[in-house]
Short mmCIF file of C-alpha atoms and ligand atoms in Angstrom, two decimals:
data_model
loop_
_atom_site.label_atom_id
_atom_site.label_comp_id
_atom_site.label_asym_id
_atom_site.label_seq_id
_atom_site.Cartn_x
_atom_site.Cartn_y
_atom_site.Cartn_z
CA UNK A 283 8.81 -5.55 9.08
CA UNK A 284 11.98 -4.76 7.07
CA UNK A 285 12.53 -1.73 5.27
CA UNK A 286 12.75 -2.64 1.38
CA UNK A 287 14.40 -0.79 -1.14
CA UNK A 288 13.61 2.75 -2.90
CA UNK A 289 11.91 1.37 -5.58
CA UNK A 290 11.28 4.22 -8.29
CA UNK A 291 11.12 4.24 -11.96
CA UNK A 292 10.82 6.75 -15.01
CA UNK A 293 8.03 7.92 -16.39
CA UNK A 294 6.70 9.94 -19.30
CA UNK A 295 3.45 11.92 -19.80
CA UNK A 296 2.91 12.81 -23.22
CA UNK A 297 0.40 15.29 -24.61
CA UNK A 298 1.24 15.12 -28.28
CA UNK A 299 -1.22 17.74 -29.31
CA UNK A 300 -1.57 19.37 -32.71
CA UNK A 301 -2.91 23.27 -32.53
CA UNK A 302 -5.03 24.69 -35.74
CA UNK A 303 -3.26 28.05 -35.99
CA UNK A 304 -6.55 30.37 -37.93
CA UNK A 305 -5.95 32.38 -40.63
CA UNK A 306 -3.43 35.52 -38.66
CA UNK A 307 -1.14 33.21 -36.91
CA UNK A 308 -0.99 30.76 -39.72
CA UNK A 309 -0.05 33.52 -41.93
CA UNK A 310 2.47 34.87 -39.20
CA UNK A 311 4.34 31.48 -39.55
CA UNK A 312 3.95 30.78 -43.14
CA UNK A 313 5.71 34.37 -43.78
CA UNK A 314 8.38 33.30 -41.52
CA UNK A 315 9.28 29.84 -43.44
CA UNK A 316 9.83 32.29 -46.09
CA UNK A 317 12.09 34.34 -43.89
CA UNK A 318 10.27 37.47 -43.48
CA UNK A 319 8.36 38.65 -40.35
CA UNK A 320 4.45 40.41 -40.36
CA UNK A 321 2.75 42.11 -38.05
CA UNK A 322 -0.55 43.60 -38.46
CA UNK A 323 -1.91 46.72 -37.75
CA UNK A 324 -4.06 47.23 -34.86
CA UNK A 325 -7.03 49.81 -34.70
CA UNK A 326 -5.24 52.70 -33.08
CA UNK A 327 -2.18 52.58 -36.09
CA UNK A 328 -0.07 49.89 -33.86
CA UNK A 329 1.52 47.52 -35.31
CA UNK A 330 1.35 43.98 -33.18
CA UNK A 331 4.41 41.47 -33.60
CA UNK A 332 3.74 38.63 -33.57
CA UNK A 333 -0.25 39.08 -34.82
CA UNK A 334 -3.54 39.23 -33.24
CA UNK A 335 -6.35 38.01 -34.74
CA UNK A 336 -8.36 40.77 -32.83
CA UNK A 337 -8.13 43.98 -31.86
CA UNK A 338 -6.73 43.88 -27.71
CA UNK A 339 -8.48 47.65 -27.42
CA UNK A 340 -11.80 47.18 -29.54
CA UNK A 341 -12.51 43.41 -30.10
CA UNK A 342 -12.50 44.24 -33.96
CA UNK A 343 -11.37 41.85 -36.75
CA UNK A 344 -7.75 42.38 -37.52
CA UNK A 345 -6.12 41.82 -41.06
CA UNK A 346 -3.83 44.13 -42.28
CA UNK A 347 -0.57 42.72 -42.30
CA UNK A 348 2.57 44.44 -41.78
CA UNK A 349 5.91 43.53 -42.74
CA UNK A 350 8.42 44.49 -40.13
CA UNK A 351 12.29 44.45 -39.84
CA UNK A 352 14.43 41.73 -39.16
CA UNK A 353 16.47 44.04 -36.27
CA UNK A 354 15.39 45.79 -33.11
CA UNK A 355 16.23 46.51 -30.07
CA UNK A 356 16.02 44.89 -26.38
CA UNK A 357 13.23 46.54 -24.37
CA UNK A 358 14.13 44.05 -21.39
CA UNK A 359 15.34 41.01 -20.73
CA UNK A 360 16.42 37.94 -18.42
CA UNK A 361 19.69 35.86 -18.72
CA UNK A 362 19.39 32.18 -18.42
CA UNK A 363 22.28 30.81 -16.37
CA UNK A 364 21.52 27.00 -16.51
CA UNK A 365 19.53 26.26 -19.61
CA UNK A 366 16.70 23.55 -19.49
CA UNK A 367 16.44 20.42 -21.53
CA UNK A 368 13.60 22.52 -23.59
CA UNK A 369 15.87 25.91 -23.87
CA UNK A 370 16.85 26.45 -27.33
CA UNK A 371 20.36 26.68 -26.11
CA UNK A 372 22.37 24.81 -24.16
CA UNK A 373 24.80 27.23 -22.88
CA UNK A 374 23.89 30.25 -21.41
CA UNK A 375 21.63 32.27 -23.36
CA UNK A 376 18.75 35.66 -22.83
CA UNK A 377 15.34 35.46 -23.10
CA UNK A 378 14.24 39.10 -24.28
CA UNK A 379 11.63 41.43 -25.22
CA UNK A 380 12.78 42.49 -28.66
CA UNK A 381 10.83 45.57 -30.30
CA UNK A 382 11.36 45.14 -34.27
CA UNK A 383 11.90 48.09 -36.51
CA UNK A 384 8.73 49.33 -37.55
CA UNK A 385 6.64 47.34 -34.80
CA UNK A 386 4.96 48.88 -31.62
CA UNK A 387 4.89 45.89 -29.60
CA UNK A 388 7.75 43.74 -28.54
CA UNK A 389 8.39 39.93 -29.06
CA UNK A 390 9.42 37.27 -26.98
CA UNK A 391 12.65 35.30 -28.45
CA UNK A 392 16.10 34.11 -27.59
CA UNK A 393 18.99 36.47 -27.97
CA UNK A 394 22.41 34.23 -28.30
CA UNK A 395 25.33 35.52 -26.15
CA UNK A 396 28.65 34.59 -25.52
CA UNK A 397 27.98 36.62 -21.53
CA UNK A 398 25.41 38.53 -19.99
CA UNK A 399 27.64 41.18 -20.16
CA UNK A 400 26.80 41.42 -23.83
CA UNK A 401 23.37 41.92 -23.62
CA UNK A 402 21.78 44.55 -22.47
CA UNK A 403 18.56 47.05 -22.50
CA UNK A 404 18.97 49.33 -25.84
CA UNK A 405 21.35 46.97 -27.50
CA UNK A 406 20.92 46.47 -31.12
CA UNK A 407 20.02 42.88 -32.46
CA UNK A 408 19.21 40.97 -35.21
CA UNK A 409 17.22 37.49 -36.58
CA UNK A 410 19.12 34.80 -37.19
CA UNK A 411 17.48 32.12 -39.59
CA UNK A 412 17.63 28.70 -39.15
CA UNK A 413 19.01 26.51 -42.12
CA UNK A 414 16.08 25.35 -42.94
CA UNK A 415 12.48 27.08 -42.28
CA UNK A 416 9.46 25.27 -41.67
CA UNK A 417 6.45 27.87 -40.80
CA UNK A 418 7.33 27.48 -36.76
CA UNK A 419 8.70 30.30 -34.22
CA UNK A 420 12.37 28.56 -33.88
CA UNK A 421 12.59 29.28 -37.66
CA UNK A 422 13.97 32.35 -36.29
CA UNK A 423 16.91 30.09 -34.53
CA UNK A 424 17.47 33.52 -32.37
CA UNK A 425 18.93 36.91 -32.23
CA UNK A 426 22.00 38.20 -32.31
CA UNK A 427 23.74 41.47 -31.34
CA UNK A 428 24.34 43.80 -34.36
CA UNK B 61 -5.47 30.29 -51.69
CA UNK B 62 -2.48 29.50 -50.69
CA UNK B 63 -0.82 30.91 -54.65
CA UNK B 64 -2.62 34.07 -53.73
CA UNK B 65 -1.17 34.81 -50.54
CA UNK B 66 2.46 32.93 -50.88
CA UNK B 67 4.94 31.70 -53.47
CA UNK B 68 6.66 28.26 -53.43
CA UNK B 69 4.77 27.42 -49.78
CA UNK B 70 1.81 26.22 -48.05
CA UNK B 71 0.44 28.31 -46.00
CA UNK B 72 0.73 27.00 -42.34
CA UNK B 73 -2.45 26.00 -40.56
CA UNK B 74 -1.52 23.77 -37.88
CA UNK B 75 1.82 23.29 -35.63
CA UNK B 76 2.81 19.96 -33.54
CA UNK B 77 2.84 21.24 -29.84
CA UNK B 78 3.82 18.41 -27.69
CA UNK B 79 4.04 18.27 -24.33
CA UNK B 80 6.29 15.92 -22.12
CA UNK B 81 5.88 15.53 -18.58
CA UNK B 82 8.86 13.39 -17.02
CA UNK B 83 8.65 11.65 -13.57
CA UNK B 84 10.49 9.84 -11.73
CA UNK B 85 7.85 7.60 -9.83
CA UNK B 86 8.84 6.87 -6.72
CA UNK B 87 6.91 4.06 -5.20
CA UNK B 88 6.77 4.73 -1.51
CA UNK B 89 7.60 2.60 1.58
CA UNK B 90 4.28 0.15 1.72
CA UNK B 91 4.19 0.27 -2.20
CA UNK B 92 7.58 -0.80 -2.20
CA UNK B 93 7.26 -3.55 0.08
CA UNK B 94 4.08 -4.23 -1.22
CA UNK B 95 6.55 -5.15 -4.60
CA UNK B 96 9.46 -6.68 -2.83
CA UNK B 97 6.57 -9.34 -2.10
CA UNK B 98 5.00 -9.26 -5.54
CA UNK B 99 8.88 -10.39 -6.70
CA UNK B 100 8.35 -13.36 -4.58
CA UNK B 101 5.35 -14.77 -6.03
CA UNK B 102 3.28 -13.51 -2.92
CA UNK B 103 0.59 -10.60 -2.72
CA UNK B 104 0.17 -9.14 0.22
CA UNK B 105 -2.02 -6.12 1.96
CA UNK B 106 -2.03 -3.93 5.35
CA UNK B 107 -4.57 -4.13 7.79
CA UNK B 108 -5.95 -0.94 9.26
CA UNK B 109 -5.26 -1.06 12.70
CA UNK B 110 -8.78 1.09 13.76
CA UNK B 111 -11.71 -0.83 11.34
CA UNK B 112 -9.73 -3.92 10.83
CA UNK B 113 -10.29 -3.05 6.66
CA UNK B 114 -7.18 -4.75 4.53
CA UNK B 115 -5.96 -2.33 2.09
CA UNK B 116 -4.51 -3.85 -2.06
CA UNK B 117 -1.79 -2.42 -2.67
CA UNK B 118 -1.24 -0.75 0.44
CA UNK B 119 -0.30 3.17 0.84
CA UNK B 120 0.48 3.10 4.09
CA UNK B 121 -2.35 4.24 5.65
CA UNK B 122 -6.69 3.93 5.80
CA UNK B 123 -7.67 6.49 3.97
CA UNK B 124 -11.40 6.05 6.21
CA UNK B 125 -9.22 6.05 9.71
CA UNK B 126 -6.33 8.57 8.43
CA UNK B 127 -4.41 6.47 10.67
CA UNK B 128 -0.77 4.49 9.52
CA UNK B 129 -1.50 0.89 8.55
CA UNK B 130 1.53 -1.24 9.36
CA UNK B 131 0.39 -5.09 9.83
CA UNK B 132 1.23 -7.07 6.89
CA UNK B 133 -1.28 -9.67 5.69
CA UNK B 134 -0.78 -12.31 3.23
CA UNK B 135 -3.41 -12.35 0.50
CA UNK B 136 -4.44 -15.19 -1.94
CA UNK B 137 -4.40 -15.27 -5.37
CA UNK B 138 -8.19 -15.93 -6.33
CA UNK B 139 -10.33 -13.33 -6.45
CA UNK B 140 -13.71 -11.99 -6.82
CA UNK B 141 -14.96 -9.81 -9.53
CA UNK B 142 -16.16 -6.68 -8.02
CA UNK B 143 -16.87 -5.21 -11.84
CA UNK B 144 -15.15 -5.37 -14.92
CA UNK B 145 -15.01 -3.55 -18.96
CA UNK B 146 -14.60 -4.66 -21.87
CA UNK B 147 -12.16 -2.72 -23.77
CA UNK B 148 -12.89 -2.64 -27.23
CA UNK B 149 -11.01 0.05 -29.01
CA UNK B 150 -6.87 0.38 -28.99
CA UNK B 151 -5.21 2.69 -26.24
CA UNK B 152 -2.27 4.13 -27.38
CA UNK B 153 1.06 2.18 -26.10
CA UNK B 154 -0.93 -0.39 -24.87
CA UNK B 155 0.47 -3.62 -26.47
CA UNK B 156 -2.65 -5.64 -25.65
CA UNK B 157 -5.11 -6.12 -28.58
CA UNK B 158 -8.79 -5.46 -28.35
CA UNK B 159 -11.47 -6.68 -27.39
CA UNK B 160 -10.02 -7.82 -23.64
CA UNK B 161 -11.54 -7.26 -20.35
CA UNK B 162 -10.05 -5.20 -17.55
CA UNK B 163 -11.45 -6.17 -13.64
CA UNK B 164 -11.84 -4.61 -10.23
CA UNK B 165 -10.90 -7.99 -8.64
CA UNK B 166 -10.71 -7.99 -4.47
CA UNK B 167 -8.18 -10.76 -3.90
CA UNK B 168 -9.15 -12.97 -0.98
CA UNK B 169 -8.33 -11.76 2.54
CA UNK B 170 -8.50 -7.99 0.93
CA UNK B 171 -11.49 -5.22 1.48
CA UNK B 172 -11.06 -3.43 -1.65
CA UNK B 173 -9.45 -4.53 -5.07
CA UNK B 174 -7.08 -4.00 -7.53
CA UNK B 175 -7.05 -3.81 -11.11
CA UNK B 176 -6.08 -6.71 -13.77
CA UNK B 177 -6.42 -8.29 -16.83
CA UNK B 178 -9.27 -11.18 -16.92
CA UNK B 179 -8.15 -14.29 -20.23
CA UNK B 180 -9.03 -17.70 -20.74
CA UNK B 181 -12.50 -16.84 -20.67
CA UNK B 182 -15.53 -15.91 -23.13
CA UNK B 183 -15.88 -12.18 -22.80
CA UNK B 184 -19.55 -12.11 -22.81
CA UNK B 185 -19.57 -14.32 -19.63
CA UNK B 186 -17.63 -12.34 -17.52
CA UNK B 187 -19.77 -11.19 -14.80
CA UNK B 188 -19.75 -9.47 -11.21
CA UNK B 189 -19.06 -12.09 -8.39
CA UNK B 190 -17.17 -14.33 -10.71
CA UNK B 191 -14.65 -16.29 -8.92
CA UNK B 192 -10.80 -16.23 -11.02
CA UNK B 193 -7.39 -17.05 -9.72
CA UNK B 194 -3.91 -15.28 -10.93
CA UNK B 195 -2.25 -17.29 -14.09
CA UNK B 196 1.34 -16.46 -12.58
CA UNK B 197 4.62 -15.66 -15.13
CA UNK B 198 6.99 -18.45 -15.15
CA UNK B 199 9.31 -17.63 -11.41
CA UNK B 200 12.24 -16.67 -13.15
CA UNK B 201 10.52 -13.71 -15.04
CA UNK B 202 9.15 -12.41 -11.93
CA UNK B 203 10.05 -8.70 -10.92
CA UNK B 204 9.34 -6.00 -9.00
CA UNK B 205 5.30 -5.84 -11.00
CA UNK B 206 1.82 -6.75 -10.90
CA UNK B 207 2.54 -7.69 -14.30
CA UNK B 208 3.86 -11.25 -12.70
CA UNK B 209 0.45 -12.07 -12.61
CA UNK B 210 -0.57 -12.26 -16.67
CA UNK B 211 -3.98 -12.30 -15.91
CA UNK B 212 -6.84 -13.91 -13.80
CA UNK B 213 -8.69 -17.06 -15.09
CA UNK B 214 -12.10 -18.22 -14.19
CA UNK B 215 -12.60 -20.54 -11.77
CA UNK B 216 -15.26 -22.99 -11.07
CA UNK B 217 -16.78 -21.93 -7.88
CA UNK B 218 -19.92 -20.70 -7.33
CA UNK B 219 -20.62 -16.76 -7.57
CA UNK B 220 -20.34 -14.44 -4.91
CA UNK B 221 -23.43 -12.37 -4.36
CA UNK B 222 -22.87 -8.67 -4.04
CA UNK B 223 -23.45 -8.35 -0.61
CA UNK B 224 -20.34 -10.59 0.22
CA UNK B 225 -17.85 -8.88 -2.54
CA UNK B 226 -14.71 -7.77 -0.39
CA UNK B 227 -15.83 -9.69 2.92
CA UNK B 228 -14.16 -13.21 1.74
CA UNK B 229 -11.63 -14.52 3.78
CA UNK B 230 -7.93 -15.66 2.62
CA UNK B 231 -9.24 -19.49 3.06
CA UNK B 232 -11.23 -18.92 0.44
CA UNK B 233 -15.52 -19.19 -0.70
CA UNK B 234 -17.01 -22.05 -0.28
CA UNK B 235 -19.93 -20.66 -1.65
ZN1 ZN C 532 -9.30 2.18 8.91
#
């Protein structure tokens, strides 16, 4: 029996799903299509960035919002060397941990970098809006250093 | 609600969130040679070298045995409904219109069976142990698919009874 060819062809999955946001996160994003950021204030006085619906420490209803800064500061972070197709960058760019003024929690978002030498644990950054807002996370297109 | 809480926007209540999951399907050695054939106008299956079953399309091994199966065995092109559905609402990307009927059909000389498209028939009189035969693409739209094979057609031969599903040979039922 002969040995045939590699026969192999491209395929794509696709799971186009649509996600209800509830009232806290809905809120989250429709504050940031207007180019401000909320948090909301947890039982113990902390402010959570991006919001919880629910208290993490008590379970309890959560609803007053907070508005927070639009700088912070890197808590930690990782530098991405090769981005992927679904990076939001793609040179090299940081993922970081990024605690806002006035929140007590940080947030996950892209810091844009010309080198991983400029980034770094303490550094100052800020948001960076996208041209045009829509009530989703990349309406903050990333941050920048200060 | 949304004037109370926001100025010159809707509040947000739902996002998109696709997700994509890209392959590259990679068909295998017996799959492949398994298509090579199908290019030709032929099907073919492997015979399992321990209980003698003939696997459609073959992967290479008996999944009963665990064993490799290597002996290539030409099948025919009639069949015998082993069951069927009848598909009556749209699937997405699926150019075919509704209602049609999708078959388990074991080809003859096979042990198990494939699945395919069943046409030129009345849907309502599709039934298990029906005898069809491929309606092939013209030759020089054949490729490297089961999709060279439009669909099976009924023919007029006496039913199979259940008992004999997946034990005809590749001569054929006589009935
Ligand atoms: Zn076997």
């Amino acid at each position: 029996m002969s040995q045939p060819d590699v026969l192999h062809q491209a395929f794509e999955l696709g799971f186009t799903y649509t996600r209800s946001t509830g009232p806290v996160v809905g809120r989250f994003l429709t504050e940031l299509k207007q180019r401000n950021i909320v948090g909301i204030k947890g039982s113990d006085g902390r402010v959570i960035v991006p919001p919880m619906e629910y208290d993490p420490d008590t379970a309890e209803e959560l609803s007053e919002f907070v508005d927070v800064g639009q700088e912070g500061e890197i808590v930690s972070y990782a530098w991405v060397k090769e981005p992927r197709e679904a990076h939001p960058f793609d040179k090299p760019f940081a993922w970081a941990m990024i605690l806002l003024d006035g929140a007590d929690v940080p947030m996950i978002h892209c810091v844009a970098a010309d080198s991983e030498d400029a980034v770094s644990t303490g550094a100052r950054v800020k948001a960076v809006w996208a041209e045009e807002t829509i009530g989703f996370i990349t309406d903050i297109r990333c941050f920048e250093r200060v | 609600m949304s004037e109370q809480t926001t100025e010159n926007t809707d509040v947000i209540t739902g996002i998109e969130a696709p997700i994509y999951l890209k392959y590259n399907f990679t068909a295998g050695a017996a799959p492949a040679r398994f298509l090579t054939q199908v290019k030709e106008g032929v099907l073919t299956g492997q015979r399992c070298p321990q209980c003698a079953q003939v696997y459609v399309p073959p992967r290479g091994s008996c999944a009963a045995c665990g064993v490799p199966t290597e002996e290539e065995v030409v099948l025919s092109d009639k069949a015998t409904v082993q069951s069927f559905t009848i598909v009556s609402i749209p699937i997405p990307g699926n150019s075919i219109e509704p209602p049609f009927v999708v078959a388990n059909l074991v080809p003859d000389g096979a042990n198990i069976s494939f699945i395919h498209l069943m046409s030129e028939c009345d849907n309502a009189d599709v039934h298990i142990g029906q005898r069809v035969q491929g309606v092939w693409k013209p030759q020089e739209e054949w490729g490297y698919s089961m999709d060279n094979i439009r669909y099976f057609k009924p023919l007029d031969e006496p039913d199979v009874p259940v008992e004999k599903i997946g034990k005809i040979p590749v001569e054929g039922w006589e009935g």
